[in-house]
Short mmCIF file of C-alpha atoms in Angstrom, two decimals:
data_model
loop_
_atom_site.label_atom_id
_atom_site.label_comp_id
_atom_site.label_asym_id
_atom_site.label_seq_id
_atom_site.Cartn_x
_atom_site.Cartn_y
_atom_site.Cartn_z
CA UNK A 1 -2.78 -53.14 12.56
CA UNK A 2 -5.62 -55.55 12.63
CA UNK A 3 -6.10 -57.85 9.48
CA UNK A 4 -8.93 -60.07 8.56
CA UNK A 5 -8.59 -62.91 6.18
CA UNK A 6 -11.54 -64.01 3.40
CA UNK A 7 -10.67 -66.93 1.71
CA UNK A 8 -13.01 -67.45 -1.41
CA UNK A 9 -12.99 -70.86 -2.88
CA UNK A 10 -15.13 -72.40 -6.08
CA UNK A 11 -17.55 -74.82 -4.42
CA UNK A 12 -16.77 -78.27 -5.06
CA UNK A 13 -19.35 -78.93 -7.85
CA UNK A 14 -18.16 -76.27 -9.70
CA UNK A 15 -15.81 -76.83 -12.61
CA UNK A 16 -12.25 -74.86 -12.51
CA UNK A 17 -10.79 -74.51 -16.18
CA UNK A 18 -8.10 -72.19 -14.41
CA UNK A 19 -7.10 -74.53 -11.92
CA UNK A 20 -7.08 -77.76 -14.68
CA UNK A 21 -5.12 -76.06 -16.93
CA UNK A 22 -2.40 -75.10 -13.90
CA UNK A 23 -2.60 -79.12 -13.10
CA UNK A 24 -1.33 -79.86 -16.96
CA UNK A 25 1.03 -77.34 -16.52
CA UNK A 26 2.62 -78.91 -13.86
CA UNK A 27 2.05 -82.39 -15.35
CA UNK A 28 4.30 -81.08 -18.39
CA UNK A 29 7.42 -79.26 -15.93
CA UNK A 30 7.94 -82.74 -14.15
CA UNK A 31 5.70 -82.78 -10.63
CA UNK A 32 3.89 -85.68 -10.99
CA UNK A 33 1.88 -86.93 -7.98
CA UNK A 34 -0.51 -83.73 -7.94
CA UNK A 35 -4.29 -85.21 -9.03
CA UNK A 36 -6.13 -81.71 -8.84
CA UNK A 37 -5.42 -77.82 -8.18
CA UNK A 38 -8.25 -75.40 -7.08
CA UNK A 39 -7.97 -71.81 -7.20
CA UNK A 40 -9.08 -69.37 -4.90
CA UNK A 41 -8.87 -65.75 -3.62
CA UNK A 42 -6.81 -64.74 -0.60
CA UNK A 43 -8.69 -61.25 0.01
CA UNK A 44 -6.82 -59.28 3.04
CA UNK A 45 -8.99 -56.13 4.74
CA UNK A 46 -6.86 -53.59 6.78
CA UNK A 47 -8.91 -52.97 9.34
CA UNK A 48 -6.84 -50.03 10.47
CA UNK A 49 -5.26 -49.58 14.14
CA UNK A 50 -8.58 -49.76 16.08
CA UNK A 51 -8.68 -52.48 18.29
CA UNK A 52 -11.63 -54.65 17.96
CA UNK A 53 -14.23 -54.37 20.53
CA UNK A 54 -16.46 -57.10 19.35
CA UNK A 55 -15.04 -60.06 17.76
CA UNK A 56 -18.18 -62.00 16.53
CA UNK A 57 -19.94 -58.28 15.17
CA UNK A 58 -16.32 -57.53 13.25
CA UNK A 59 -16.91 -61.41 11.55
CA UNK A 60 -20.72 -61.02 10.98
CA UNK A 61 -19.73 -57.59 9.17
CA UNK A 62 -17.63 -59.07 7.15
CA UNK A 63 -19.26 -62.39 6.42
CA UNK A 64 -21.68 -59.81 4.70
CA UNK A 65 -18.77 -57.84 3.01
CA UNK A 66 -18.33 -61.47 1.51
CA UNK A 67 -21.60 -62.12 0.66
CA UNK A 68 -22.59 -58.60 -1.23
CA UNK A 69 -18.92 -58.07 -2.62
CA UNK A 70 -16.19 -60.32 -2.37
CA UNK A 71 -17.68 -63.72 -3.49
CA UNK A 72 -19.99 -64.80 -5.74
CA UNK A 73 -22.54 -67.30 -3.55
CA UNK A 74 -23.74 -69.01 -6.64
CA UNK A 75 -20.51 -70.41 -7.26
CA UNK A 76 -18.40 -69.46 -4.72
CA UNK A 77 -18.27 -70.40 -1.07
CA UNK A 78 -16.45 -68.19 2.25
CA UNK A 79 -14.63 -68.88 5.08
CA UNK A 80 -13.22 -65.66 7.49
CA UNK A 81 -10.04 -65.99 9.30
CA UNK A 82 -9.41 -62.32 12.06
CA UNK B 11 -6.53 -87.40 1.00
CA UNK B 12 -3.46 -84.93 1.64
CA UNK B 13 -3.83 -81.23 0.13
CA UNK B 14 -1.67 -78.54 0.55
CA UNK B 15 -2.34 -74.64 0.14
CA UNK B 16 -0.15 -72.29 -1.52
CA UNK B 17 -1.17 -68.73 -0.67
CA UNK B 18 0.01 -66.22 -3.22
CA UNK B 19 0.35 -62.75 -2.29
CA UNK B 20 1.48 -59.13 -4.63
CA UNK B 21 4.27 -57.73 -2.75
CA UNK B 22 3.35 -55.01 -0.10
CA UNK B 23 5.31 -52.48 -2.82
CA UNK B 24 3.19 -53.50 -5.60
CA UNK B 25 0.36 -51.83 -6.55
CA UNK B 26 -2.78 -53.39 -6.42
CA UNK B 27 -6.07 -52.13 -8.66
CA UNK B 28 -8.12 -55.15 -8.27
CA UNK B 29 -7.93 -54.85 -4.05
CA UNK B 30 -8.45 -51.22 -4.52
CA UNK B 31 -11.73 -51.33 -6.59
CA UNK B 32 -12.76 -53.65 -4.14
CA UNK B 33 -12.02 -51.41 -1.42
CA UNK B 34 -13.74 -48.44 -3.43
CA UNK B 35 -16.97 -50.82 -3.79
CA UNK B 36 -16.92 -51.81 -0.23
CA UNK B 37 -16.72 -47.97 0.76
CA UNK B 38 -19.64 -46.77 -1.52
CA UNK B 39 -21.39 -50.46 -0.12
CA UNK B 40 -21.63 -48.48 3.46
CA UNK B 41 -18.75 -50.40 4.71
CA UNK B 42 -16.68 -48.31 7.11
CA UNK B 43 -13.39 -48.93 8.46
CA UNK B 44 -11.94 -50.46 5.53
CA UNK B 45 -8.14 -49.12 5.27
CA UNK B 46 -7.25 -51.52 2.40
CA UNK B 47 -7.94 -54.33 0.48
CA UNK B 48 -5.28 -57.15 -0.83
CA UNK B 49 -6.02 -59.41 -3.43
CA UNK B 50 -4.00 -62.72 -3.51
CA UNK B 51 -4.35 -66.10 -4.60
CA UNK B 52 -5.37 -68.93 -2.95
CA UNK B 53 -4.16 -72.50 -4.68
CA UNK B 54 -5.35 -75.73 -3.30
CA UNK B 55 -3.17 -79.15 -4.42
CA UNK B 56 -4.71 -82.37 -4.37
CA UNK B 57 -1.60 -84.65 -3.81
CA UNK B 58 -3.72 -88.13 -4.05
CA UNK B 59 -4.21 -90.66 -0.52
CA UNK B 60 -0.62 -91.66 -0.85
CA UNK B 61 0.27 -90.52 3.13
CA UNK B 62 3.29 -87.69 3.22
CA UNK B 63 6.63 -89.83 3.76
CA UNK B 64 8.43 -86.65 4.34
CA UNK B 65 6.93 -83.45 4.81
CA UNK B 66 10.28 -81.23 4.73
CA UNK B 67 10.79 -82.80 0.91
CA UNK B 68 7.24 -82.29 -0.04
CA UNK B 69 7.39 -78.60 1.24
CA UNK B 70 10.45 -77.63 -0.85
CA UNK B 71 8.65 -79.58 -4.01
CA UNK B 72 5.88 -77.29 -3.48
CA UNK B 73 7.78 -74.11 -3.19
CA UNK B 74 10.16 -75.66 -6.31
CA UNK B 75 6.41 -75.54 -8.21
CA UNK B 76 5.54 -72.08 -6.37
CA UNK B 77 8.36 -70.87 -7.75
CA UNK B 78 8.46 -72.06 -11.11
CA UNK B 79 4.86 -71.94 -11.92
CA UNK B 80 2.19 -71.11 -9.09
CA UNK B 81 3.60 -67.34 -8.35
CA UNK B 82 5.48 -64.32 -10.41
CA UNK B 83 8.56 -63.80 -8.34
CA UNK B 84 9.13 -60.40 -9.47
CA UNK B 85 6.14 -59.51 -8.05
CA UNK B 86 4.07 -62.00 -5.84
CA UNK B 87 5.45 -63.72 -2.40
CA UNK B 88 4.25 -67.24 -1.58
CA UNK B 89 3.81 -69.07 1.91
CA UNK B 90 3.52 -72.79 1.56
CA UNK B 91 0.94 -74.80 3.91
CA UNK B 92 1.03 -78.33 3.78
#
């Protein structure tokens, strides 16, 4: 089965209630030490049992996947792992 | 400055809406080839300059907060990356 990998983060300058609030939550249950969390999507595609033929076509396809659909390029940046 | 990534992931026997709109959208988007789609989340820790004394500590703090806080055992698996 071949599985690619797009990992969608916030870009930097953008603010991340979500990921604050998760900090003071782990402030209050004891870890200390942590100074920021960030939160992301892991989005795995089943690319089914082909094998791929073209390696850099299969990541330009879904570099645009990413772009129209699975993040938001105002806010959001990409990076694809195959 | 030392980070560390917790990826978060719904158990392969949960069900999973979100991934499967996406993979709905992606199909109607002309987007071929997609089998299935997995939604997880992807949880960046900012653990400060102080350098990693011992990384086999830090990894079990980190699942210890995984556990506890980051990810829903019931459902979700997590995979540390430090």
């Amino acid at each position: 089965m071949s599985k690619a990998t797009v990992l969608v983060r916030l870009k930097s300058e953008v603010l991340d209630p979500q990921g604050d609030a998760v900090k003071r939550a782990l402030d209050k249950l004891g870890f200390d030490g942590v100074r920021g969390v960030r939160i992301g999507k892991l989005i795995e595609i089943d690319l089914g049992d082909a094998p791929v033929a073209d390696p850099a076509a299969l990541k330009e396809r879904l570099a645009k996947m990413a772009d129209e659909m699975l993040a938001n390029p105002v806010i959001e940046d990409f990076e694809i792992v195959v």
